[in-house]
Structures are given as structure tokens and as C-alpha cells.
CSV table of C-alpha atoms in Angstrom, one decimal:
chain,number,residue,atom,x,y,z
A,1,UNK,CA,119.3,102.4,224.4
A,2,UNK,CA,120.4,99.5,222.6
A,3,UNK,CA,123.6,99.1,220.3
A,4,UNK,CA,121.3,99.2,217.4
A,5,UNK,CA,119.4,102.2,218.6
A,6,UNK,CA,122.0,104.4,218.6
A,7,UNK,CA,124.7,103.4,216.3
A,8,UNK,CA,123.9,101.0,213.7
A,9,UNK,CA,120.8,102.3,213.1
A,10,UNK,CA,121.5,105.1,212.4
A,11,UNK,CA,124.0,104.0,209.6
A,12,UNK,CA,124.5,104.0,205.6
A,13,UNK,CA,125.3,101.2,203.6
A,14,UNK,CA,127.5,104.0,201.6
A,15,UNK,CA,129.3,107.3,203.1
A,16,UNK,CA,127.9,110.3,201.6
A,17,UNK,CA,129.5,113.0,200.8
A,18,UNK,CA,127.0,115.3,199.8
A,19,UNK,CA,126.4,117.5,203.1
A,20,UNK,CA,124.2,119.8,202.5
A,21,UNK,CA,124.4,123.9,203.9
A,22,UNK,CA,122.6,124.3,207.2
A,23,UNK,CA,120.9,121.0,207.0
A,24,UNK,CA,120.1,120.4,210.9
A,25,UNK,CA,117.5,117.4,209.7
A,26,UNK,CA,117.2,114.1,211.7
A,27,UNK,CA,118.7,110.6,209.6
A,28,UNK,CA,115.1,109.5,210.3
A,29,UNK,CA,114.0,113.3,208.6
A,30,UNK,CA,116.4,112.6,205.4
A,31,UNK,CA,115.2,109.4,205.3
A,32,UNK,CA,111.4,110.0,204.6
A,33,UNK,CA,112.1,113.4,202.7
A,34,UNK,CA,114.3,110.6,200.2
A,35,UNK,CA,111.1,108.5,200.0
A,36,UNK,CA,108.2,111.1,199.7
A,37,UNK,CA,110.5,113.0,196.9
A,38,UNK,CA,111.4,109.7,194.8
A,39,UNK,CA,110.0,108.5,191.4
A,40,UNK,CA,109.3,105.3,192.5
A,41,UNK,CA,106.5,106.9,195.4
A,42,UNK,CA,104.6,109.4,192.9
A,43,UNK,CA,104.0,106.4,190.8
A,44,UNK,CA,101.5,104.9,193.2
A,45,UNK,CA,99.2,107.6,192.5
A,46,UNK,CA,98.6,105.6,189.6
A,47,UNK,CA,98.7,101.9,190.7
A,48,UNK,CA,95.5,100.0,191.7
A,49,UNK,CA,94.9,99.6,195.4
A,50,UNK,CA,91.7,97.1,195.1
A,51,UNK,CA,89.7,98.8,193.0
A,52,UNK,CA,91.1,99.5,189.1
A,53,UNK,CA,92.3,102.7,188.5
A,54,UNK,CA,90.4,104.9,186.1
A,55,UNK,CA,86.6,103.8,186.5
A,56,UNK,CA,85.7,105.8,188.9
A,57,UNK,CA,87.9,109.0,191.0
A,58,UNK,CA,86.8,108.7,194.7
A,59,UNK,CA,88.5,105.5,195.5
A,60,UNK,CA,92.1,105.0,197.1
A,61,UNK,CA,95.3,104.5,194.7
A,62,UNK,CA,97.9,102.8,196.2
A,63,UNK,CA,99.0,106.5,196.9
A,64,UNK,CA,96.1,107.7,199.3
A,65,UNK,CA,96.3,104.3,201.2
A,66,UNK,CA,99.8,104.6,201.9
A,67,UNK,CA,99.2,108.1,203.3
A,68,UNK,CA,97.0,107.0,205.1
A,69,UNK,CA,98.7,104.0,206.8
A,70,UNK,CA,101.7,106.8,207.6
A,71,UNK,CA,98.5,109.1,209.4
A,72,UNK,CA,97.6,105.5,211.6
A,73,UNK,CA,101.5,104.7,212.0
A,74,UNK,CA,102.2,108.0,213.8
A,75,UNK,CA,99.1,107.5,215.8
A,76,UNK,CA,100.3,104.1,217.0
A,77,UNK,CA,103.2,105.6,218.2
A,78,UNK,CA,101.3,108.5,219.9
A,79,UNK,CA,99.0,106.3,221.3
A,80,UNK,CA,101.5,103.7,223.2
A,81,UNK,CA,104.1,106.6,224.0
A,82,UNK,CA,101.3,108.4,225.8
A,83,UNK,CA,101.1,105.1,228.5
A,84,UNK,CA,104.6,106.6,229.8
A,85,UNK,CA,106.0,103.0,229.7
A,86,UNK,CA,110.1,102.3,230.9
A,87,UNK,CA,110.0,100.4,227.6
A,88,UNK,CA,108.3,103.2,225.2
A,89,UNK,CA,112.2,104.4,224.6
A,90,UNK,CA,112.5,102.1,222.0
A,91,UNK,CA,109.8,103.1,220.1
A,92,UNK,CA,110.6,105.1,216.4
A,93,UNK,CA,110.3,108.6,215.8
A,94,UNK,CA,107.1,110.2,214.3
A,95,UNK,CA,109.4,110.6,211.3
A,96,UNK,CA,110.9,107.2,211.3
A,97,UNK,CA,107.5,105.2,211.5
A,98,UNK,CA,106.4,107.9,209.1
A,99,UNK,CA,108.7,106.3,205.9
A,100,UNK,CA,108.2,102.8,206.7
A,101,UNK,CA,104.7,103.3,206.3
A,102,UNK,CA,105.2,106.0,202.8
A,103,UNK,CA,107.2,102.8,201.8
A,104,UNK,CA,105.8,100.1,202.6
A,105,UNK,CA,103.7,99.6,198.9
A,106,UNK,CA,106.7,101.4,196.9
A,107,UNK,CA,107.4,97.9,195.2
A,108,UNK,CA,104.1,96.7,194.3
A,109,UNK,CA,103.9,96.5,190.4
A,110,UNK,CA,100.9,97.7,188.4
A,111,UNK,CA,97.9,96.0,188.8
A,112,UNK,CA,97.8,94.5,192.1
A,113,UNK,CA,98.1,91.7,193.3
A,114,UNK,CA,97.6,90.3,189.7
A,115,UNK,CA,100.5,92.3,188.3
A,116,UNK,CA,102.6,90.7,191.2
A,117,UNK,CA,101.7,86.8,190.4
A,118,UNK,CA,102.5,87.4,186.6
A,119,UNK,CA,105.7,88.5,187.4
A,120,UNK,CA,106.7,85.8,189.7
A,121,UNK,CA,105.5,83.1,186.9
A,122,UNK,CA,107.7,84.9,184.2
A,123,UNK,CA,110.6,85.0,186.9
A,124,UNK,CA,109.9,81.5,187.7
A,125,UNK,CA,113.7,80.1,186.9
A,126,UNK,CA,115.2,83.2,187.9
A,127,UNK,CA,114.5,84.1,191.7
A,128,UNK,CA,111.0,85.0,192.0
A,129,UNK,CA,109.1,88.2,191.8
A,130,UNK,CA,107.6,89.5,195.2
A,131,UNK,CA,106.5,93.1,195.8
A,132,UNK,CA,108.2,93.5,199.4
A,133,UNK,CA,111.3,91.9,197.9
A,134,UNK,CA,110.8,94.8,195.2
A,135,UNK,CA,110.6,97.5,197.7
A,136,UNK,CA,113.8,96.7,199.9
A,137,UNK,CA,115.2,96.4,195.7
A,138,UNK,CA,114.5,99.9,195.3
A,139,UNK,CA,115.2,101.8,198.6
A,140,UNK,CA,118.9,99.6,198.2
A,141,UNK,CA,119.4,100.1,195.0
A,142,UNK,CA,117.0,101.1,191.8
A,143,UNK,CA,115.9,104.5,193.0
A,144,UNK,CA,117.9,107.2,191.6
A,145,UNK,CA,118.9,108.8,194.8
A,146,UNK,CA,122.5,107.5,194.4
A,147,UNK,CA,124.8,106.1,191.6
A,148,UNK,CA,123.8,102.4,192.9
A,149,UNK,CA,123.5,102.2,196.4
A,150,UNK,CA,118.8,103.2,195.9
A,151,UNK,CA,117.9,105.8,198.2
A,152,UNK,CA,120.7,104.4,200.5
A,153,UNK,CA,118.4,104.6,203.9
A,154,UNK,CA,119.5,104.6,207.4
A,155,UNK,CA,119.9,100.1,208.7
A,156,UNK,CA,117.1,100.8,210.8
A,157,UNK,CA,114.9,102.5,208.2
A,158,UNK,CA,115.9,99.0,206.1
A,159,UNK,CA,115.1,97.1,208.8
A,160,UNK,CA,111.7,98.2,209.5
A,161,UNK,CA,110.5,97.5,206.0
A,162,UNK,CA,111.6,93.8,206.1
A,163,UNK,CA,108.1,92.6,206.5
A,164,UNK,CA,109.6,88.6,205.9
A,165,UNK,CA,113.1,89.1,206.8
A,166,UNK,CA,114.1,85.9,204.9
A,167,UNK,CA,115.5,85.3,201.3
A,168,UNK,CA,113.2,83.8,199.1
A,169,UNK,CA,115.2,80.9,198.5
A,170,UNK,CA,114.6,79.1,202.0
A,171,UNK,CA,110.9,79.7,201.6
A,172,UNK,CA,110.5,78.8,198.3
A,173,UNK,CA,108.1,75.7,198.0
A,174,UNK,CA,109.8,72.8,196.0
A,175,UNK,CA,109.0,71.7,193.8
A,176,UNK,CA,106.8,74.6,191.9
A,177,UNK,CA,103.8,73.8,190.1
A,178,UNK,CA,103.8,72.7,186.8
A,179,UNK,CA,104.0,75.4,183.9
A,180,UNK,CA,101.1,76.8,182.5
A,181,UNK,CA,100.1,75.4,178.8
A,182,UNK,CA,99.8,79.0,178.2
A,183,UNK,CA,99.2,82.6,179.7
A,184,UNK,CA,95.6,82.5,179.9
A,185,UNK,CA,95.5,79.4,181.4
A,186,UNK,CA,97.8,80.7,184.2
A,187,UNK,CA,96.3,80.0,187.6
A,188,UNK,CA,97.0,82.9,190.5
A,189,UNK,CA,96.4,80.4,193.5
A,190,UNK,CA,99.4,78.2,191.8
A,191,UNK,CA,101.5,80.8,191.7
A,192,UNK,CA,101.4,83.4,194.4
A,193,UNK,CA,104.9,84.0,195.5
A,194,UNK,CA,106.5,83.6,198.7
A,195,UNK,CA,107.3,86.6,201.0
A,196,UNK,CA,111.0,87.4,201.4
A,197,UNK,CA,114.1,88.9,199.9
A,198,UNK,CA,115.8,88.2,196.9
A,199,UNK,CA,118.6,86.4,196.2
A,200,UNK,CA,119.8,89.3,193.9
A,201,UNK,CA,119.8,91.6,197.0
A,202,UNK,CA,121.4,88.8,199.7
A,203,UNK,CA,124.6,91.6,200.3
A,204,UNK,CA,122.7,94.7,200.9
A,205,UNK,CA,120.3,92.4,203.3
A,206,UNK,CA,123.4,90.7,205.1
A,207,UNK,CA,124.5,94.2,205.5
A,208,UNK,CA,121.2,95.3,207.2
A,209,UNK,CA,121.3,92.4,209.5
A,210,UNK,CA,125.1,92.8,210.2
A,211,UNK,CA,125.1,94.8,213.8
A,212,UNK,CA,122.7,92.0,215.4
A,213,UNK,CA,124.6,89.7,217.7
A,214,UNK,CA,124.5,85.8,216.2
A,215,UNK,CA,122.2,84.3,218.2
A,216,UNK,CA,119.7,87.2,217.5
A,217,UNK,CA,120.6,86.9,213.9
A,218,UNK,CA,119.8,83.1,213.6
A,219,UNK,CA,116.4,83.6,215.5
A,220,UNK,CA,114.8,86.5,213.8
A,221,UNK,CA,116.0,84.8,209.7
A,222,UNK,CA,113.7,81.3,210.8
A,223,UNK,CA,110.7,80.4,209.1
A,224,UNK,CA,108.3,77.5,209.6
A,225,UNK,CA,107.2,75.4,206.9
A,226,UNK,CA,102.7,75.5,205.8
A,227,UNK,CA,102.8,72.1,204.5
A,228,UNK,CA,104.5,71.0,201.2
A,229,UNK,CA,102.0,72.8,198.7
A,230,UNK,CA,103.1,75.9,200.3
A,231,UNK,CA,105.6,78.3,200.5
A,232,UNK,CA,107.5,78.5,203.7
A,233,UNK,CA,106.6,81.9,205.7
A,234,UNK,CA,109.1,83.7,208.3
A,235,UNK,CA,108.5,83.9,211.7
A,236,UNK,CA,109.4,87.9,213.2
A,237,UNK,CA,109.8,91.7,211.8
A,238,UNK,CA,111.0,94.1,214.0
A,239,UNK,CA,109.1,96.1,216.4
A,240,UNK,CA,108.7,99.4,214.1
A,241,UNK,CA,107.7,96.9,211.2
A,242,UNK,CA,105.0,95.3,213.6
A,243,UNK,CA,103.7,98.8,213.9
A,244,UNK,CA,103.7,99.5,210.4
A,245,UNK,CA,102.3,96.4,209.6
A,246,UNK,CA,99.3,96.8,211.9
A,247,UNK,CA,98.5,100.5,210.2
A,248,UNK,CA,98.4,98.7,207.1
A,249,UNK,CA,95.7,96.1,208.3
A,250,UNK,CA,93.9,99.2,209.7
A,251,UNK,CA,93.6,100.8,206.7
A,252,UNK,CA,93.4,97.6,204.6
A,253,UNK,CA,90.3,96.3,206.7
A,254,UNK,CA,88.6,100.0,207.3
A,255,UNK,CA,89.3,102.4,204.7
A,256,UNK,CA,88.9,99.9,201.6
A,257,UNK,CA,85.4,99.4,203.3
A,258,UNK,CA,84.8,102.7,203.4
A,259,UNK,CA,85.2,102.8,199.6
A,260,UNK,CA,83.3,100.1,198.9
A,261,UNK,CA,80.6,100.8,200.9
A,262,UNK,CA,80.7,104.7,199.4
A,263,UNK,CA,80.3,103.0,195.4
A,264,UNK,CA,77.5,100.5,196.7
A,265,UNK,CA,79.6,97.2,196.4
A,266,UNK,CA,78.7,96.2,199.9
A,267,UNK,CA,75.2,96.2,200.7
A,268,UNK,CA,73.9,97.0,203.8
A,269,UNK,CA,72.4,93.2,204.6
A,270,UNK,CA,75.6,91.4,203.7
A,271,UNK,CA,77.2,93.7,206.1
A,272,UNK,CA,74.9,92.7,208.9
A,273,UNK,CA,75.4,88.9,208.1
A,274,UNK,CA,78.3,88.7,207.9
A,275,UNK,CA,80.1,91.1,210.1
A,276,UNK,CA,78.1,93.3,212.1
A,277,UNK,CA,76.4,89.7,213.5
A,278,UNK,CA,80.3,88.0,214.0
A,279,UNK,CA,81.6,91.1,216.0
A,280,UNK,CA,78.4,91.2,218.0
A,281,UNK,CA,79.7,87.6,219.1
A,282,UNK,CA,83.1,89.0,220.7
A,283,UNK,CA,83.6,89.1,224.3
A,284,UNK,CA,85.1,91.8,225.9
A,285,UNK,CA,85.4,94.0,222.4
A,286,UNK,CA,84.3,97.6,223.2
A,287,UNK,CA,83.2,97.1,219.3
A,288,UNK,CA,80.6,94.8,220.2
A,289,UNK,CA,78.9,97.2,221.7
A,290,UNK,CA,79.2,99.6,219.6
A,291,UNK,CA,78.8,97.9,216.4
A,292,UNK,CA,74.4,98.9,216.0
A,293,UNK,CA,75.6,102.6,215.9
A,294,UNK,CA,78.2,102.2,213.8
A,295,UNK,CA,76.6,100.2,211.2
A,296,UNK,CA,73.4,102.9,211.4
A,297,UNK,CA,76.4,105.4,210.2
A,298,UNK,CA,78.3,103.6,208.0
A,299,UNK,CA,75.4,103.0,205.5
A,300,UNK,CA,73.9,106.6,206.5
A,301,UNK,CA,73.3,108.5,203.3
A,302,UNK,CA,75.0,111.5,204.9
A,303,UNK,CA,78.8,111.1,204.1
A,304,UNK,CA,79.5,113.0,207.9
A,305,UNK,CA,77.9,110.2,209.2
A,306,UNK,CA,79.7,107.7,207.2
A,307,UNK,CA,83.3,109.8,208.5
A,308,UNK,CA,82.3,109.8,211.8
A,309,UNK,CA,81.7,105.6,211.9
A,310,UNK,CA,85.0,105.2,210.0
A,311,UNK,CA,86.9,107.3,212.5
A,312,UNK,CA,85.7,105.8,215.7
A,313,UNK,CA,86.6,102.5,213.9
A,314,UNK,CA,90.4,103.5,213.5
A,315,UNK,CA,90.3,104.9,216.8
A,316,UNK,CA,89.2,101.7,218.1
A,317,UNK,CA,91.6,99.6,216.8
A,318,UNK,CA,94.9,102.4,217.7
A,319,UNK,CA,93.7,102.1,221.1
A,320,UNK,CA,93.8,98.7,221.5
A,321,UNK,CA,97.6,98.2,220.4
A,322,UNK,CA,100.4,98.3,223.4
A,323,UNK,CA,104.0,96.8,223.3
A,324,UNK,CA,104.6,93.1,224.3
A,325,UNK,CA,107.9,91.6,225.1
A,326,UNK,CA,108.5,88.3,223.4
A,327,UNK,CA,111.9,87.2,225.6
A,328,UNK,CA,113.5,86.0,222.6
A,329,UNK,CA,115.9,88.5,221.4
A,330,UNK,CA,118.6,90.3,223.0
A,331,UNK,CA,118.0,93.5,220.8
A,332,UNK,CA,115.0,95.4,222.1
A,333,UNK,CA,114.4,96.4,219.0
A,334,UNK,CA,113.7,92.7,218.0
A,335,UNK,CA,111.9,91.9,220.8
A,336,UNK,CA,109.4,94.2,221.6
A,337,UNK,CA,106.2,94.3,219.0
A,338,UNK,CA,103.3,96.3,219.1
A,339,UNK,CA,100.5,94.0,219.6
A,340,UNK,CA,96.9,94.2,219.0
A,341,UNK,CA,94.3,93.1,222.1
A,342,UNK,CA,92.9,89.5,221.0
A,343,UNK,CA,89.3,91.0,221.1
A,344,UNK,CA,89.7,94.0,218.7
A,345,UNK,CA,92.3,91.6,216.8
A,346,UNK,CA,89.2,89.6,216.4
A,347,UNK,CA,87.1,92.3,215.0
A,348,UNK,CA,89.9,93.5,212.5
A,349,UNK,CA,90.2,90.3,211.3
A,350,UNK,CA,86.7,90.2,210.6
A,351,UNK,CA,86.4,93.5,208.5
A,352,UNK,CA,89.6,92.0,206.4
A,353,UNK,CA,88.1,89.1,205.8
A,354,UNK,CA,84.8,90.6,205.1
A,355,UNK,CA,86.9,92.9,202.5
A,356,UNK,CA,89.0,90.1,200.6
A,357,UNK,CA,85.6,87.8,199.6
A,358,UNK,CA,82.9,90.8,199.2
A,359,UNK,CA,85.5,93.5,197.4
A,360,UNK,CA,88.7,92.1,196.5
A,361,UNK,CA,87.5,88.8,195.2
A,362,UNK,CA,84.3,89.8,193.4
A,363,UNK,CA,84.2,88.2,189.6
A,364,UNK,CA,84.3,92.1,188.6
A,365,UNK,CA,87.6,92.7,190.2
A,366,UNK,CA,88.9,89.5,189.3
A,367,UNK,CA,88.0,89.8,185.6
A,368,UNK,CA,90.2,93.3,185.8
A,369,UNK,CA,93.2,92.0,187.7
A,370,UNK,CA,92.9,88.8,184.7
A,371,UNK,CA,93.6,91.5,182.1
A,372,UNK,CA,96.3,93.0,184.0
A,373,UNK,CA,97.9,90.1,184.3
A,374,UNK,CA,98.0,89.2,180.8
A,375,UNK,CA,99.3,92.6,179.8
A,376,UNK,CA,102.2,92.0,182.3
A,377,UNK,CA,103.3,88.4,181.1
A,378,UNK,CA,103.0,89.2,177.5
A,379,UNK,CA,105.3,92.6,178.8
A,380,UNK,CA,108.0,90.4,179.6
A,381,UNK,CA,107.5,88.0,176.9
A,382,UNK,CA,108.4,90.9,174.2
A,383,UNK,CA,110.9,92.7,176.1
A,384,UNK,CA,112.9,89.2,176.9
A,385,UNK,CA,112.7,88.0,173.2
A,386,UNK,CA,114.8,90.8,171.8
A,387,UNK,CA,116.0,92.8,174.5
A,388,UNK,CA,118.3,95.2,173.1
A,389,UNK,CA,115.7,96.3,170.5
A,390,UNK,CA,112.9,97.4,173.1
A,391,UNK,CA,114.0,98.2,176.4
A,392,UNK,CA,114.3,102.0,176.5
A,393,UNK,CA,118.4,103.0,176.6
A,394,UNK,CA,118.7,103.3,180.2
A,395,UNK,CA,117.0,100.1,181.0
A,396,UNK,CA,119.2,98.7,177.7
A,397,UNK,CA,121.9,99.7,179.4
A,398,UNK,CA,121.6,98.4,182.7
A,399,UNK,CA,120.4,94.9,181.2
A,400,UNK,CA,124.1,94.8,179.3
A,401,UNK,CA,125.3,95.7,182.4
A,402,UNK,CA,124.0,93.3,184.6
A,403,UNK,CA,125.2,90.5,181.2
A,404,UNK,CA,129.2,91.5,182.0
A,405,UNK,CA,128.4,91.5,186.2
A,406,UNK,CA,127.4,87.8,185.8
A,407,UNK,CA,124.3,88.9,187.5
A,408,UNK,CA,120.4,88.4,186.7
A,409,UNK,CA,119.3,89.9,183.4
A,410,UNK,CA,115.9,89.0,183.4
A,411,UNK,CA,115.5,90.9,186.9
A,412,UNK,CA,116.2,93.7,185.4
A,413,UNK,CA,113.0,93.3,183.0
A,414,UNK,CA,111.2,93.0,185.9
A,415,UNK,CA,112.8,95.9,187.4
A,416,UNK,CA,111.5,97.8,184.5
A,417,UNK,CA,107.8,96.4,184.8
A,418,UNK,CA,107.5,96.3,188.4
A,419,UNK,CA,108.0,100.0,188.0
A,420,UNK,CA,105.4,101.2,185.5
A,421,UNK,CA,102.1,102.2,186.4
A,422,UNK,CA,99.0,100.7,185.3
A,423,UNK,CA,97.9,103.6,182.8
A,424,UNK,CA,101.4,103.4,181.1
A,425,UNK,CA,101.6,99.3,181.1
A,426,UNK,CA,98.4,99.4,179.2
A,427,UNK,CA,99.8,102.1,177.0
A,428,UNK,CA,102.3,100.2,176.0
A,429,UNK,CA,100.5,97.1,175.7
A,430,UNK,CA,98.7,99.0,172.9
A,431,UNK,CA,102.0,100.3,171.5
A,432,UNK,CA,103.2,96.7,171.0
A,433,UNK,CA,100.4,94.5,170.6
């Protein structure tokens, strides 16, 4: 087992002291009992997934999908440990894999992926706003576990939900766009953020990286540029975040389907256009084949049916993932990645696509995630114009606090936002406005 296997990775960027009586639990154990028993988790019961919260009650929150990607995490890790591989020992534990994936959405702010551009534009001259960057913020250091050290996680727990292990300052594009001539004029495509670490956090995420050797180090922080109207993007996770990351486009790509085939946004003919048709096309994908029967069950108007279609789909794609070495890092931990098979890759690419134009981008949706977005921005705007006469004490507090560390004030603001769900953003929207 690798240095970082046994020792680092199991380590705590503070010593506790707090032992508890007759506690014979696993690191990785405490680790996702500290995630599914935090504040910050139970909020995404009430945080939009794709669809807005509150119009309808069958959909997914950003709760259910995260369950959801733990239930395809663990079967990842079934699935490649039953191959009996000599390189299967440095896969996670069922419970380790487990709290990546419980984690993964922990930082997303309220409403989406709208609530997540309107914070970067208002944090603009002051590092960014990202939603991964906002998860590794709370697990180090806003969740109430600890005085100030977050949840204070195991390294490897850390390490694992470093989807862009980069800070956002070397992939920030440069220069940004020019500033909107007001909110509502506010462009998302302008203003997407880039996908890394904050600044802020730089200590607690030189910490994480700290037990990998230099020339590992160096390699897994690069990043390649996407041209100069676009952020730079980083160029490797670690092998448990690969396998997190690939439950999450599982579930992304099937189960959002599932719900919006279930409400009727999807209809059966743009389904057969424009994927059943495109997977028929693959070579060598067992889901070509299979993609008439499926499609027969999918828009069946018995919801078995539809169950049955959506779990030989997951199946599908957990059984085309295996470990790949990619001889680059001296830590197997680095190197090895759980890799999808190009074909079913293919088909998974497909179904996301097929998801991000027919559900995600819809003029109904986007209408939504434009009020949300508004409510956010003009959020900030009140609580940074007179700070110490609306941010609740605690939050009051730590923004005083953050004035005599020298340190970002306005991140705390978007501390406070980035935690609220959407129910009680709108709440307080009315409250104000």
C-alpha cells in the first residue's frame, strides 16, 4: 500500500481530542457519519437539482441525487473489486467512496447553477465564487463540526472531493468580461466561473497536497489553457474522485431523465431523434442493442416498466467502468482512475447531452434559474451595503472577524448565501425587498 494509503490519508488537519467511549468506527466511518449528520447536507433537501423546488414533489433535490450518486459510487467499487485485480487494493472503502459522493453537491448555493454564476459576478474583485471551491470551504472550515478547522476530514477524504485540484487563481481567464450595466442585464455564459479552489482556502489545500512527493505534486496542480475567452481547466483528480465523478454523470445523465420523462418534458419522438437513433449508431455498445427495449420501457405508462429500463441503464454503465493506469504519478492513488469503456462513454455522453438542451436548458427552466439569480445578486447587494445592520449576529460576527484577520470579508457574505436554501433565499428576498 502506498505512503498515502496508509498514513497520510488517514490524517487530520487538527488533532482531536474528543475520543469518544467504545467508538471502534473506521476514519473513513467518522468521516461520512460527520457529513450525513451536518447542517450544511440536510440543506440540499431544499436546493434545486434541475428542476425548481416546490412545483411539483416527485422530482430529485439536490438531496435525493446525491444519495443516489453515493448508491452508484459503492457499486463502482463493488463492481471493479469483484474482477480480483493485483491493483484493486487501492481502491476506497464502501464507506470512503460513500462521503465523497454524500459530499460532492454540499457547496452548491441555492438555485443551481444560476445561484452559482450570480455569486461569482458579485465576487468578481474578490476571488471568485465556485460551488466545488464551496464544498472543500465547508468540509475545511464553515461546518460546525469544529471551532474552525469544518468538519476537519481525513487528507484522503479531502482529496477525493478535489474535483479541479487547482486554485482558481491560475485558471482564472484574464481579463474578465466587462461588468454588466446592471443585474438584469447580467449574462450567465459571461460569467460562469472557473473550477478550482479558492485563494481563501490555499493553506488547508497546501496541507491536503502536502504528503505527495514533488514531482507528483507539480503534475497533478497543471492545467491547460481552452483558448483566451476561457477559463483555464485542470488536468487530473484522484482515483476515488474519478469514481465519484463518474456516479455523478450516471445519475446526472439517467436519473434526471427519468424525471423528466416521468413529468412529460421529454417526449417520446424527441427521444428517438435524438438519442435512441445516436446510440443505435455505436459500435461495440451492448446499449445499442438494447436501446428498442429500453426505449419501449422508458415511455411505458407502467412506472415498473419505466424502473426496470432505468436500472438496466445504470447497470450498463457500472459495468462498463474498470481501473486504468495512466504512468504518470508515483502515488497509486494518483495514478490509477476508474475509466469508463469509450463505447458506453459514448452513450453516457449522449443521455447528458440529450438532458442539458431538452431539460436543463428549456426557456421554462431558464426563466426560473433568471429569478434566482436576481434574488442572489440583489442578496449580496443589501447585505454588503450595510453589513453590520443585516447579517444575522453570528455571520456579523465572523464578518468583523475576518475585517481584524486581514482576510476576505465579502467571502463571508457569500459564505452566508451559498448556504441558504432556495425556500429561505426567497423568504428573505421578500423580507427585504
Amino acid at each position: 500500500m502506498s505512503e498515502l494509503s496508509q498514513q497520510a490519508g488517514t490524517a487530520r488537519y487538527a488533532e482531536e481530542q474528543n475520543q469518544r467511549r467504545n467508538d471502534h468506527r473506521s476514519v473513513w466511518q467518522r468521516d461520512r457519519a460527520r457529513i450525513l449528520h451536518s447542517a450544511a447536507f440536510r440543506r440540499l433537501q431544499n436546493k434545486t437539482q434541475v428542476l425548481s423546488i416546490g412545483n411539483n414533489d416527485f422530482y430529485r433535490t439536490r438531496l435525493t441525487h446525491s444519495l443516489e450518486v453515493a448508491q452508484i459510487g459503492t457499486g463502482i467499487v463493488g463492481h471493479i473489486s469483484a474482477n480480483n485485480q493485483p491493483q484493486n487494493c487501492v481502491l476506497p472503502e464502501l464507506n470512503l467512496i460513500e462521503s465523497l459522493c454524500l459530499a460532492h453537491d454540499i457547496g452548491h448555493p441555492p438555485f443551481g447553477h444560476g445561484g452559482e454564476v450570480a455569486l461569482n459576478y458579485m465576487m468578481r474583485d474578490d476571488g471568485g465564487f465556485e460551488g466545488n471551491a464551496q464544498t472543500f470551504r465547508i468540509l475545511t472550515k464553515l461546518e460546525p463540526y469544529t471551532r474552525a478547522n469544518g468538519m476537519n476530514l481525513t487528507r484522503r477524504t479531502l482529496l477525493g472531493i478535489m474535483k479541479y485540484p487547482c486554485l482558481l487563481s491560475q485558471l482564472q481567464r484574464n481579463p474578465l468580461p466587462p461588468v454588466a450595466k446592471s443585474f438584469r442585464q447580467l449574462k450567465v455564459a459571461d460569467w460562469a466561473p472557473a473550477k478550482g479552489i479558492y485563494d481563501d482556502d490555499k493553506h488547508l489545500y497546501n496541507w491536503v497536497l502536502e504528503s505527495l512527493s514533488e514531482a507528483d505534486r507539480t503534475t497533478f496542480v497543471g492545467s491547460r489553457s481552452l483558448g483566451d475567452a476561457h477559463h483555464r481547466k485542470s488536468n487530473y483528480k484522484s482515483l476515488d474522485c474519478s469514481i465519484m465523478e463518474l456516479a455523478d454523470d450516471i445519475a446526472y445523465g439517467v436519473h434526471d431523465l427519468e424525471d423528466a420523462i416521468v413529468m412529460g418534458i421529454v417526449s417520446r419522438h424527441d427521444w428517438q431523434e435524438q438519442v435512441a437513433s445516436a446510440i443505435a449508431d455505436i459500435k461495440d455498445c451492448w446499449l445499442a442493442d438494447e436501446i428498442g427495449g429500453l426505449s419501449v420501457k422508458l415511455f411505458s405508462r407502467h412506472h415498473y416498466d419505466q424502473k426496470d429500463a432505468i436500472g438496466s441503464l445504470v447497470n450498463g454503465f457500472i459495468t462498463a467502468i474498470s481501473l486504468q493506469a495512466q504512468t504518470k504519478f508515483e502515488e497509486p492513488q494518483l495514478d490509477y482512475q476508474a475509466k469508463m469503456d469509450p463505447p458506453m462513454a459514448q452513450a453516457l455522453d449522449v443521455l447528458k447531452r440529450f438532458v442539458l438542451h431538452y431539460v436543463i436548458q428549456t426557456p421554462e427552466i431558464e426563466m426560473v434559474r433568471f429569478k434566482g439569480q436576481q434574488v442572489v445578486m440583489e442578496l449580496f447587494q443589501a447585505f454588503a451595503s450595510d453589513p453590520e445592520r443585516l447579517l444575522p449576529i453570528n455571520t456579523r460576527s465572523r464578518w468583523l472577524q475576518a475585517g481584524e484577520d486581514n482576510e476576505s470579508q465579502a467571502r463571508v457574505i457569500a459564505d452566508y448565501i451559498a448556504g441558504m436554501t432556495d425556500d429561505y433565499a426567497n423568504r428573505l428576498f421578500q423580507t427585504l425587498f
